[in-house]
PDB file of C-alpha atoms in Angstrom:
ATOM      1  CA  MET A   1       9.928 -20.590  17.584  1.00  0.00           C
ATOM      2  CA  THR A   2       7.609 -20.088  14.283  1.00  0.00           C
ATOM      3  CA  THR A   3       9.657 -16.366  13.127  1.00  0.00           C
ATOM      4  CA  ASN A   4      13.196 -18.207  13.526  1.00  0.00           C
ATOM      5  CA  LEU A   5      11.841 -21.512  11.726  1.00  0.00           C
ATOM      6  CA  LEU A   6      10.589 -18.534   8.950  1.00  0.00           C
ATOM      7  CA  LYS A   7      13.770 -16.457   8.892  1.00  0.00           C
ATOM      8  CA  SER A   8      16.173 -19.618   8.287  1.00  0.00           C
ATOM      9  CA  TYR A   9      14.281 -20.048   4.857  1.00  0.00           C
ATOM     10  CA  PHE A  10      14.301 -15.963   4.312  1.00  0.00           C
ATOM     11  CA  PRO A  11      17.707 -14.787   5.967  1.00  0.00           C
ATOM     12  CA  MET A  12      16.618 -11.147   4.678  1.00  0.00           C
ATOM     13  CA  ILE A  13      13.517 -11.265   7.583  1.00  0.00           C
ATOM     14  CA  GLN A  14      14.221  -8.167  10.037  1.00  0.00           C
ATOM     15  CA  SER A  15      13.358  -8.800  14.149  1.00  0.00           C
ATOM     16  CA  ARG A  16      10.669  -6.894  15.228  1.00  0.00           C
ATOM     17  CA  GLU A  17      13.292  -4.854  17.190  1.00  0.00           C
ATOM     18  CA  GLU A  18      15.142  -3.935  13.948  1.00  0.00           C
ATOM     19  CA  ILE A  19      12.156  -2.457  12.619  1.00  0.00           C
ATOM     20  CA  LEU A  20      10.965  -0.887  15.696  1.00  0.00           C
ATOM     21  CA  ALA A  21      14.265   1.044  15.454  1.00  0.00           C
ATOM     22  CA  ARG A  22      13.700   1.839  12.211  1.00  0.00           C
ATOM     23  CA  ILE A  23      10.504   3.257  13.059  1.00  0.00           C
ATOM     24  CA  TYR A  24      11.180   5.432  16.169  1.00  0.00           C
ATOM     25  CA  SER A  25      14.397   6.896  14.390  1.00  0.00           C
ATOM     26  CA  ASN A  26      12.174   8.794  11.996  1.00  0.00           C
ATOM     27  CA  PRO A  27       9.419  11.208  13.593  1.00  0.00           C
ATOM     28  CA  GLU A  28       7.364  10.684  10.343  1.00  0.00           C
ATOM     29  CA  LEU A  29       7.147   6.967  10.559  1.00  0.00           C
ATOM     30  CA  GLN A  30       6.874   7.165  14.155  1.00  0.00           C
ATOM     31  CA  GLN A  31       3.589   9.389  13.800  1.00  0.00           C
ATOM     32  CA  LEU A  32       2.254   7.316  11.055  1.00  0.00           C
ATOM     33  CA  PHE A  33       2.888   3.762  13.424  1.00  0.00           C
ATOM     34  CA  GLU A  34       1.509   5.708  16.613  1.00  0.00           C
ATOM     35  CA  SER A  35      -1.733   6.609  14.011  1.00  0.00           C
ATOM     36  CA  TRP A  36      -2.628   2.634  13.736  1.00  0.00           C
ATOM     37  CA  THR A  37      -4.807   0.749  16.387  1.00  0.00           C
ATOM     38  CA  VAL A  38      -2.854  -1.555  18.364  1.00  0.00           C
ATOM     39  CA  LEU A  39      -4.054  -4.481  16.332  1.00  0.00           C
ATOM     40  CA  GLN A  40      -3.083  -2.542  13.362  1.00  0.00           C
ATOM     41  CA  GLN A  41       0.693  -2.176  14.798  1.00  0.00           C
ATOM     42  CA  LYS A  42       0.923  -6.148  15.578  1.00  0.00           C
ATOM     43  CA  GLU A  43      -0.231  -6.890  12.365  1.00  0.00           C
ATOM     44  CA  PHE A  44       2.158  -4.899  10.516  1.00  0.00           C
ATOM     45  CA  LEU A  45       4.788  -6.179  12.626  1.00  0.00           C
ATOM     46  CA  ASP A  46       4.250  -9.747  12.842  1.00  0.00           C
ATOM     47  CA  PHE A  47       4.249  -9.887   8.742  1.00  0.00           C
ATOM     48  CA  CYS A  48       7.302  -7.870   8.530  1.00  0.00           C
ATOM     49  CA  SER A  49       9.170 -10.024  11.034  1.00  0.00           C
ATOM     50  CA  GLY A  50       7.971 -13.255  10.454  1.00  0.00           C
ATOM     51  CA  ALA A  51       5.728 -13.829  13.503  1.00  0.00           C
ATOM     52  CA  LYS A  52       2.875 -14.396  10.418  1.00  0.00           C
ATOM     53  CA  GLY A  53       3.131 -14.888   7.052  1.00  0.00           C
ATOM     54  CA  ILE A  54       2.730 -12.097   4.633  1.00  0.00           C
ATOM     55  CA  LYS A  55      -0.775 -11.810   3.265  1.00  0.00           C
ATOM     56  CA  VAL A  56      -0.433 -11.933  -0.369  1.00  0.00           C
ATOM     57  CA  LEU A  57      -3.689 -10.409  -1.558  1.00  0.00           C
ATOM     58  CA  TYR A  58      -2.712  -6.884  -0.328  1.00  0.00           C
ATOM     59  CA  ASP A  59      -2.707  -4.741  -3.271  1.00  0.00           C
ATOM     60  CA  SER A  60       1.212  -3.421  -3.574  1.00  0.00           C
ATOM     61  CA  PHE A  61       2.358  -7.217  -2.436  1.00  0.00           C
ATOM     62  CA  PHE A  62      -0.138  -8.929  -5.153  1.00  0.00           C
ATOM     63  CA  LYS A  63       0.872  -6.280  -7.764  1.00  0.00           C
ATOM     64  CA  GLU A  64       4.795  -6.824  -7.341  1.00  0.00           C
ATOM     65  CA  VAL A  65       4.601 -10.563  -6.753  1.00  0.00           C
ATOM     66  CA  MET A  66       2.293 -11.559  -9.855  1.00  0.00           C
ATOM     67  CA  ASN A  67       2.977  -8.219 -12.335  1.00  0.00           C
ATOM     68  CA  PRO A  68       3.559 -10.026 -15.566  1.00  0.00           C
ATOM     69  CA  GLU A  69       5.130  -6.806 -16.691  1.00  0.00           C
ATOM     70  CA  TYR A  70       8.098  -7.862 -14.082  1.00  0.00           C
ATOM     71  CA  ASP A  71       7.987 -11.482 -14.479  1.00  0.00           C
ATOM     72  CA  PRO A  72       5.467 -12.676 -16.520  1.00  0.00           C
ATOM     73  CA  ALA A  73       6.131 -16.751 -15.801  1.00  0.00           C
ATOM     74  CA  ARG A  74       4.479 -16.514 -12.630  1.00  0.00           C
ATOM     75  CA  LEU A  75       1.074 -15.517 -13.652  1.00  0.00           C
ATOM     76  CA  GLU A  76       1.608 -17.597 -16.711  1.00  0.00           C
ATOM     77  CA  SER A  77       1.893 -20.473 -14.118  1.00  0.00           C
ATOM     78  CA  PHE A  78      -1.092 -19.541 -12.491  1.00  0.00           C
ATOM     79  CA  LEU A  79      -3.362 -19.130 -15.559  1.00  0.00           C
ATOM     80  CA  THR A  80      -1.780 -22.479 -17.127  1.00  0.00           C
ATOM     81  CA  THR A  81      -2.763 -24.264 -13.787  1.00  0.00           C
ATOM     82  CA  LEU A  82      -6.183 -22.851 -13.861  1.00  0.00           C
ATOM     83  CA  LEU A  83      -7.216 -23.125 -17.349  1.00  0.00           C
ATOM     84  CA  ASN A  84      -5.747 -26.407 -18.073  1.00  0.00           C
ATOM     85  CA  ARG A  85      -4.033 -25.166 -21.159  1.00  0.00           C
ATOM     86  CA  LYS A  86      -0.190 -24.010 -21.626  1.00  0.00           C
ATOM     87  CA  VAL A  87      -0.280 -19.580 -21.035  1.00  0.00           C
ATOM     88  CA  ARG A  88       1.925 -17.351 -22.416  1.00  0.00           C
ATOM     89  CA  ILE A  89       1.319 -13.938 -22.239  1.00  0.00           C
ATOM     90  CA  LYS A  90       1.753 -11.839 -25.269  1.00  0.00           C
ATOM     91  CA  GLU A  91       0.918  -8.309 -24.004  1.00  0.00           C
ATOM     92  CA  VAL A  92      -0.548  -6.648 -20.729  1.00  0.00           C
ATOM     93  CA  LEU A  93      -3.312  -4.465 -21.830  1.00  0.00           C
ATOM     94  CA  PRO A  94      -4.310  -1.201 -19.881  1.00  0.00           C
ATOM     95  CA  ASN A  95      -7.604  -1.216 -18.061  1.00  0.00           C
ATOM     96  CA  ASP A  96      -9.842   1.416 -19.923  1.00  0.00           C
ATOM     97  CA  SER A  97     -12.968  -0.509 -19.251  1.00  0.00           C
ATOM     98  CA  THR A  98     -16.066   1.519 -18.647  1.00  0.00           C
ATOM     99  CA  ARG A  99     -16.294   0.617 -14.887  1.00  0.00           C
ATOM    100  CA  LEU A 100     -17.825   2.968 -12.062  1.00  0.00           C
ATOM    101  CA  SER A 101     -15.262   4.905 -10.019  1.00  0.00           C
ATOM    102  CA  ASP A 102     -16.386   3.271  -6.903  1.00  0.00           C
ATOM    103  CA  GLU A 103     -16.635  -0.168  -8.523  1.00  0.00           C
ATOM    104  CA  ASN A 104     -13.235   0.292  -9.427  1.00  0.00           C
ATOM    105  CA  SER A 105     -12.061   1.116  -5.716  1.00  0.00           C
ATOM    106  CA  LEU A 106     -13.601  -1.971  -4.452  1.00  0.00           C
ATOM    107  CA  LEU A 107     -10.985  -4.091  -6.375  1.00  0.00           C
ATOM    108  CA  ILE A 108      -7.625  -4.647  -4.978  1.00  0.00           C
ATOM    109  CA  THR A 109      -6.197  -5.989  -8.108  1.00  0.00           C
ATOM    110  CA  ASP A 110      -7.324  -5.616 -11.752  1.00  0.00           C
ATOM    111  CA  ILE A 111      -4.736  -6.970 -14.617  1.00  0.00           C
ATOM    112  CA  ILE A 112      -5.867  -7.609 -18.298  1.00  0.00           C
ATOM    113  CA  VAL A 113      -3.651  -9.549 -20.272  1.00  0.00           C
ATOM    114  CA  GLU A 114      -3.495 -10.667 -23.723  1.00  0.00           C
ATOM    115  CA  LEU A 115      -2.598 -14.494 -24.630  1.00  0.00           C
ATOM    116  CA  GLU A 116      -0.545 -15.970 -27.569  1.00  0.00           C
ATOM    117  CA  ASP A 117      -3.590 -17.332 -29.202  1.00  0.00           C
ATOM    118  CA  GLY A 118      -5.416 -13.676 -28.921  1.00  0.00           C
ATOM    119  CA  THR A 119      -7.506 -14.949 -25.851  1.00  0.00           C
ATOM    120  CA  LEU A 120      -8.135 -12.017 -23.153  1.00  0.00           C
ATOM    121  CA  ALA A 121      -7.938 -12.798 -19.722  1.00  0.00           C
ATOM    122  CA  ASN A 122      -8.888 -10.363 -16.649  1.00  0.00           C
ATOM    123  CA  ILE A 123      -7.726 -11.228 -12.762  1.00  0.00           C
ATOM    124  CA  GLU A 124      -9.448  -9.678 -10.322  1.00  0.00           C
ATOM    125  CA  VAL A 125      -8.622  -9.810  -6.601  1.00  0.00           C
ATOM    126  CA  GLN A 126     -11.496  -8.625  -4.147  1.00  0.00           C
ATOM    127  CA  LYS A 127     -11.533  -8.444  -0.288  1.00  0.00           C
ATOM    128  CA  ILE A 128     -15.691  -7.885  -0.226  1.00  0.00           C
ATOM    129  CA  GLY A 129     -17.755  -9.583  -2.765  1.00  0.00           C
ATOM    130  CA  TYR A 130     -19.832  -7.561  -4.535  1.00  0.00           C
ATOM    131  CA  ALA A 131     -23.671  -7.222  -4.341  1.00  0.00           C
ATOM    132  CA  PHE A 132     -25.214  -8.385  -7.524  1.00  0.00           C
ATOM    133  CA  PRO A 133     -21.866 -10.005  -8.746  1.00  0.00           C
ATOM    134  CA  GLY A 134     -23.706 -12.227 -11.752  1.00  0.00           C
ATOM    135  CA  ALA A 135     -24.785  -8.968 -13.512  1.00  0.00           C
ATOM    136  CA  ARG A 136     -21.529  -7.038 -12.907  1.00  0.00           C
ATOM    137  CA  CYS A 137     -19.201 -10.364 -14.156  1.00  0.00           C
ATOM    138  CA  ALA A 138     -21.730 -10.349 -17.128  1.00  0.00           C
ATOM    139  CA  CYS A 139     -21.402  -6.477 -18.043  1.00  0.00           C
ATOM    140  CA  TYR A 140     -17.553  -6.450 -17.589  1.00  0.00           C
ATOM    141  CA  SER A 141     -17.154  -9.815 -19.484  1.00  0.00           C
ATOM    142  CA  SER A 142     -19.349  -8.080 -22.186  1.00  0.00           C
ATOM    143  CA  ASP A 143     -16.761  -4.977 -21.829  1.00  0.00           C
ATOM    144  CA  MET A 144     -14.069  -7.296 -22.502  1.00  0.00           C
ATOM    145  CA  LEU A 145     -15.559  -9.092 -25.814  1.00  0.00           C
ATOM    146  CA  LEU A 146     -16.418  -5.522 -27.192  1.00  0.00           C
ATOM    147  CA  ARG A 147     -12.449  -4.548 -26.673  1.00  0.00           C
ATOM    148  CA  GLN A 148     -11.747  -7.941 -28.530  1.00  0.00           C
ATOM    149  CA  TYR A 149     -14.296  -6.768 -31.364  1.00  0.00           C
ATOM    150  CA  LYS A 150     -12.989  -3.165 -31.679  1.00  0.00           C
ATOM    151  CA  ARG A 151      -8.968  -4.831 -31.819  1.00  0.00           C
ATOM    152  CA  ALA A 152     -10.104  -7.512 -34.433  1.00  0.00           C
ATOM    153  CA  ARG A 153     -11.404  -4.580 -36.390  1.00  0.00           C
ATOM    154  CA  GLN A 154      -8.494  -2.367 -36.096  1.00  0.00           C
ATOM    155  CA  ARG A 155      -6.121  -5.305 -37.248  1.00  0.00           C
ATOM    156  CA  SER A 156      -8.348  -6.342 -40.303  1.00  0.00           C
ATOM    157  CA  ILE A 157      -7.670  -2.986 -42.265  1.00  0.00           C
ATOM    158  CA  ASP A 158      -4.857  -2.732 -44.157  1.00  0.00           C
ATOM    159  CA  PRO A 159      -2.800   0.099 -43.964  1.00  0.00           C
ATOM    160  CA  VAL A 160      -1.752   0.088 -47.430  1.00  0.00           C
ATOM    161  CA  THR A 161      -4.995  -0.291 -49.470  1.00  0.00           C
ATOM    162  CA  GLY A 162      -7.487   0.489 -46.923  1.00  0.00           C
ATOM    163  CA  LYS A 163      -9.024  -3.346 -47.645  1.00  0.00           C
ATOM    164  CA  ASP A 164     -11.182  -4.570 -44.787  1.00  0.00           C
ATOM    165  CA  THR A 165     -10.836  -8.484 -44.509  1.00  0.00           C
ATOM    166  CA  PHE A 166     -12.444  -8.499 -40.451  1.00  0.00           C
ATOM    167  CA  SER A 167     -14.107 -11.965 -39.756  1.00  0.00           C
ATOM    168  CA  TYR A 168     -16.027 -12.786 -36.579  1.00  0.00           C
ATOM    169  CA  ARG A 169     -13.534 -15.834 -36.392  1.00  0.00           C
ATOM    170  CA  CYS A 170     -10.881 -13.178 -35.662  1.00  0.00           C
ATOM    171  CA  ILE A 171     -12.615 -12.653 -32.245  1.00  0.00           C
ATOM    172  CA  SER A 172     -10.884 -14.580 -29.467  1.00  0.00           C
ATOM    173  CA  LYS A 173     -12.295 -16.350 -25.616  1.00  0.00           C
ATOM    174  CA  VAL A 174     -12.625 -13.616 -23.105  1.00  0.00           C
ATOM    175  CA  TYR A 175     -12.007 -14.954 -19.533  1.00  0.00           C
ATOM    176  CA  LEU A 176     -13.168 -13.536 -16.786  1.00  0.00           C
ATOM    177  CA  ILE A 177     -11.251 -14.892 -13.359  1.00  0.00           C
ATOM    178  CA  VAL A 178     -12.161 -13.254  -9.833  1.00  0.00           C
ATOM    179  CA  LEU A 179     -10.737 -14.224  -6.430  1.00  0.00           C
ATOM    180  CA  TYR A 180     -12.692 -13.644  -3.612  1.00  0.00           C
ATOM    181  CA  GLU A 181     -10.966 -13.221  -0.208  1.00  0.00           C
ATOM    182  CA  ASN A 182     -14.706 -12.931   1.477  1.00  0.00           C
ATOM    183  CA  SER A 183     -16.927 -14.471  -1.038  1.00  0.00           C
ATOM    184  CA  PRO A 184     -20.683 -12.835  -1.720  1.00  0.00           C
ATOM    185  CA  SER A 185     -23.448 -14.615  -0.599  1.00  0.00           C
ATOM    186  CA  GLU A 186     -24.326 -16.436  -3.906  1.00  0.00           C
ATOM    187  CA  LEU A 187     -21.157 -18.567  -3.778  1.00  0.00           C
ATOM    188  CA  LYS A 188     -21.150 -19.088   0.051  1.00  0.00           C
ATOM    189  CA  GLN A 189     -25.005 -21.043  -0.938  1.00  0.00           C
ATOM    190  CA  CYS A 190     -22.099 -23.365  -2.666  1.00  0.00           C
ATOM    191  CA  PRO A 191     -20.180 -24.154   0.568  1.00  0.00           C
ATOM    192  CA  ASP A 192     -19.191 -27.574  -0.862  1.00  0.00           C
ATOM    193  CA  HIS A 193     -17.224 -26.001  -3.634  1.00  0.00           C
ATOM    194  CA  TRP A 194     -14.326 -23.192  -3.827  1.00  0.00           C
ATOM    195  CA  ILE A 195     -14.121 -22.805  -7.526  1.00  0.00           C
ATOM    196  CA  HIS A 196     -16.901 -22.344 -10.163  1.00  0.00           C
ATOM    197  CA  ARG A 197     -16.086 -22.359 -13.715  1.00  0.00           C
ATOM    198  CA  SER A 198     -18.960 -21.444 -16.036  1.00  0.00           C
ATOM    199  CA  LYS A 199     -19.461 -21.031 -19.929  1.00  0.00           C
ATOM    200  CA  THR A 200     -23.073 -20.798 -21.958  1.00  0.00           C
ATOM    201  CA  ILE A 201     -24.666 -24.082 -22.812  1.00  0.00           C
ATOM    202  CA  PHE A 202     -27.423 -24.754 -24.739  1.00  0.00           C
ATOM    203  CA  ASP A 203     -30.330 -27.325 -23.447  1.00  0.00           C
ATOM    204  CA  THR A 204     -30.546 -28.994 -27.022  1.00  0.00           C
ATOM    205  CA  GLY A 205     -27.098 -30.155 -27.307  1.00  0.00           C
ATOM    206  CA  LEU A 206     -26.272 -27.477 -29.694  1.00  0.00           C
ATOM    207  CA  SER A 207     -22.538 -26.349 -29.779  1.00  0.00           C
ATOM    208  CA  MET A 208     -21.501 -23.229 -30.003  1.00  0.00           C
ATOM    209  CA  ASP A 209     -18.739 -21.246 -28.228  1.00  0.00           C
ATOM    210  CA  LEU A 210     -20.409 -18.007 -27.173  1.00  0.00           C
ATOM    211  CA  LEU A 211     -16.731 -16.484 -26.175  1.00  0.00           C
ATOM    212  CA  GLN A 212     -17.259 -15.850 -22.606  1.00  0.00           C
ATOM    213  CA  ASP A 213     -16.213 -17.902 -20.001  1.00  0.00           C
ATOM    214  CA  TYR A 214     -15.937 -17.231 -16.143  1.00  0.00           C
ATOM    215  CA  ILE A 215     -13.890 -18.473 -13.349  1.00  0.00           C
ATOM    216  CA  PHE A 216     -14.737 -17.628  -9.544  1.00  0.00           C
ATOM    217  CA  ILE A 217     -12.455 -18.731  -6.809  1.00  0.00           C
ATOM    218  CA  SER A 218     -13.869 -18.464  -2.974  1.00  0.00           C
ATOM    219  CA  LEU A 219     -10.619 -18.057  -1.270  1.00  0.00           C
ATOM    220  CA  ASP A 220     -12.361 -18.226   2.490  1.00  0.00           C
ATOM    221  CA  ILE A 221     -14.220 -21.595   1.366  1.00  0.00           C
ATOM    222  CA  PHE A 222     -10.922 -23.007   0.147  1.00  0.00           C
ATOM    223  CA  ARG A 223      -9.296 -22.358   3.296  1.00  0.00           C
ATOM    224  CA  LEU A 224     -12.344 -24.156   5.379  1.00  0.00           C
ATOM    225  CA  LYS A 225     -12.087 -27.482   2.777  1.00  0.00           C
ATOM    226  CA  MET A 226      -8.822 -27.533   3.005  1.00  0.00           C
ATOM    227  CA  HIS A 227      -8.521 -27.400   6.739  1.00  0.00           C
ATOM    228  CA  ASN A 228      -6.171 -30.238   8.302  1.00  0.00           C
ATOM    229  CA  LYS A 229      -5.783 -31.605   4.389  1.00  0.00           C
ATOM    230  CA  LYS A 230      -2.550 -32.046   2.533  1.00  0.00           C
ATOM    231  CA  VAL A 231      -2.075 -29.872  -0.416  1.00  0.00           C
ATOM    232  CA  THR A 232      -1.462 -31.867  -3.017  1.00  0.00           C
ATOM    233  CA  THR A 233      -1.783 -30.457  -6.459  1.00  0.00           C
ATOM    234  CA  LEU A 234      -0.284 -27.354  -7.769  1.00  0.00           C
ATOM    235  CA  LEU A 235      -3.849 -25.592  -8.273  1.00  0.00           C
ATOM    236  CA  GLU A 236      -4.092 -26.187  -4.360  1.00  0.00           C
ATOM    237  CA  ALA A 237      -0.805 -24.574  -4.104  1.00  0.00           C
ATOM    238  CA  TRP A 238      -1.621 -21.538  -5.768  1.00  0.00           C
ATOM    239  CA  MET A 239      -4.930 -21.532  -3.683  1.00  0.00           C
ATOM    240  CA  THR A 240      -2.637 -21.562  -0.399  1.00  0.00           C
ATOM    241  CA  PHE A 241      -0.187 -18.988  -1.722  1.00  0.00           C
ATOM    242  CA  PHE A 242      -2.939 -16.667  -2.212  1.00  0.00           C
ATOM    243  CA  SER A 243      -4.870 -17.302   1.329  1.00  0.00           C
ATOM    244  CA  THR A 244      -2.638 -18.286   3.960  1.00  0.00           C
ATOM    245  CA  ASP A 245      -0.347 -16.204   6.442  1.00  0.00           C
ATOM    246  CA  ASP A 246       0.377 -19.152   8.628  1.00  0.00           C
ATOM    247  CA  PRO A 247       4.068 -19.691   8.741  1.00  0.00           C
ATOM    248  CA  GLU A 248       3.726 -23.489   9.059  1.00  0.00           C
ATOM    249  CA  GLU A 249       1.500 -23.762   5.902  1.00  0.00           C
ATOM    250  CA  ILE A 250       4.116 -21.189   4.082  1.00  0.00           C
ATOM    251  CA  ILE A 251       6.964 -23.319   5.004  1.00  0.00           C
ATOM    252  CA  LYS A 252       5.385 -26.684   4.035  1.00  0.00           C
ATOM    253  CA  LEU A 253       4.120 -25.116   1.196  1.00  0.00           C
ATOM    254  CA  ILE A 254       7.860 -23.856   0.016  1.00  0.00           C
ATOM    255  CA  THR A 255       9.079 -27.576   1.144  1.00  0.00           C
ATOM    256  CA  ASP A 256       6.373 -29.218  -1.360  1.00  0.00           C
ATOM    257  CA  PHE A 257       6.212 -26.842  -3.972  1.00  0.00           C
ATOM    258  CA  PRO A 258       9.637 -24.725  -4.291  1.00  0.00           C
ATOM    259  CA  GLN A 259       8.397 -22.803  -7.028  1.00  0.00           C
ATOM    260  CA  PHE A 260       6.809 -20.484  -5.007  1.00  0.00           C
ATOM    261  CA  LYS A 261      10.013 -19.851  -2.418  1.00  0.00           C
ATOM    262  CA  PRO A 262      11.517 -17.085  -4.814  1.00  0.00           C
ATOM    263  CA  MET A 263       7.730 -15.172  -4.725  1.00  0.00           C
ATOM    264  CA  TYR A 264       8.060 -15.161  -0.801  1.00  0.00           C
ATOM    265  CA  GLU A 265      12.011 -13.918  -1.368  1.00  0.00           C
ATOM    266  CA  THR A 266      10.330 -10.740  -3.601  1.00  0.00           C
ATOM    267  CA  LEU A 267       7.903 -10.335  -0.774  1.00  0.00           C
ATOM    268  CA  TYR A 268      10.034 -10.424   2.049  1.00  0.00           C
ATOM    269  CA  GLN A 269      12.813  -8.305   0.377  1.00  0.00           C
ATOM    270  CA  MET A 270      10.403  -5.626   0.098  1.00  0.00           C
ATOM    271  CA  CYS A 271       9.462  -5.701   3.579  1.00  0.00           C
ATOM    272  CA  ARG A 272      13.441  -4.591   4.428  1.00  0.00           C
ATOM    273  CA  ASN A 273      12.218  -1.251   3.184  1.00  0.00           C
ATOM    274  CA  VAL A 274      10.133   0.077   6.000  1.00  0.00           C
ATOM    275  CA  GLU A 275       9.387   3.221   4.831  1.00  0.00           C
ATOM    276  CA  ASN A 276       7.532   1.771   1.505  1.00  0.00           C
ATOM    277  CA  VAL A 277       5.747  -1.095   3.244  1.00  0.00           C
ATOM    278  CA  MET A 278       4.449   1.172   6.188  1.00  0.00           C
ATOM    279  CA  GLY A 279       3.325   3.603   3.121  1.00  0.00           C
ATOM    280  CA  PHE A 280       1.346   0.839   1.534  1.00  0.00           C
ATOM    281  CA  PHE A 281      -0.030  -0.901   4.470  1.00  0.00           C
ATOM    282  CA  SER A 282      -1.387   2.562   5.225  1.00  0.00           C
ATOM    283  CA  GLU A 283      -3.162   3.147   2.213  1.00  0.00           C
ATOM    284  CA  GLU A 284      -4.600  -0.492   2.439  1.00  0.00           C
ATOM    285  CA  LEU A 285      -6.052   0.267   5.703  1.00  0.00           C
ATOM    286  CA  ARG A 286      -7.523   3.633   4.194  1.00  0.00           C
ATOM    287  CA  GLU A 287      -8.795   1.648   1.170  1.00  0.00           C
ATOM    288  CA  MET A 288     -10.051  -1.153   3.737  1.00  0.00           C
ATOM    289  CA  ASP A 289     -12.379   1.321   5.246  1.00  0.00           C
ATOM    290  CA  ARG A 290     -13.156   3.544   2.260  1.00  0.00           C
ATOM    291  CA  ASN A 291     -14.624   0.209   0.768  1.00  0.00           C
ATOM    292  CA  THR A 292     -16.608  -0.930   3.794  1.00  0.00           C
ATOM    293  CA  VAL A 293     -18.712   2.173   3.506  1.00  0.00           C
ATOM    294  CA  ARG A 294     -19.065   2.624  -0.422  1.00  0.00           C
ATOM    295  CA  TYR A 295     -20.182  -1.119  -0.134  1.00  0.00           C
ATOM    296  CA  MET A 296     -22.260  -0.563   2.456  1.00  0.00           C
ATOM    297  CA  ILE A 297     -24.148   2.058   0.672  1.00  0.00           C
TER     298      ILE A 297
END
């Protein structure tokens, strides 16, 4: 019944029989499918056929539906809701930070955008919370701030006269936004809160913006806090979109917040390409295994 309910909203969803027929008509796809465990096969068939919802935080799904180069309005809407200010994305920046290669591999997604006012915002998605999250976030935020400084210095030099007009007022704020699917232990010590916003303050009341703000979001804690509760705000709707694979919750979400329906349509259209979605699901499984090993090390 659940599958039929989802299919009535997303008619492009294929049946389990159609998906299996496509897999077994291709020896390579069949070999790949049979290399997975029974539970992995079931998970794949469930989200492709609509028996369960799509896990939006899978790397390829998240990048497709939230990529600001394809449809900036989606990420702009999320950031506007999260930052409580109107956001327009000016540019998507390459990630040329100095992260360790193993640390990079633990990330699902890492998107850096420059906003209209020059602010930099970095959006990370992590399946496994890092050890020492405070230290690594401080280092990466500083790396982003240094990027701001270098860009401001370059822009301050007149290409004709060579005159340098640099001022520190040219450096804009940086936001580090991290979505944790499984929160690190530090965040689990605050079980009553699923979102944490941080900025530097002084015990004397001194007002000085040090330009580095942090937002940590615990999706696992959000799910626990919202159990049997109605989603009433757009921010809660975004968190539900990122964290639920329950078909009834998805239908409720797109009914109350119809702006999410086109995003699911994008994802279910992806699922029609069985070859591609099997490829990235297989890579997701491999990456999860590698991440677990690296994290334990």
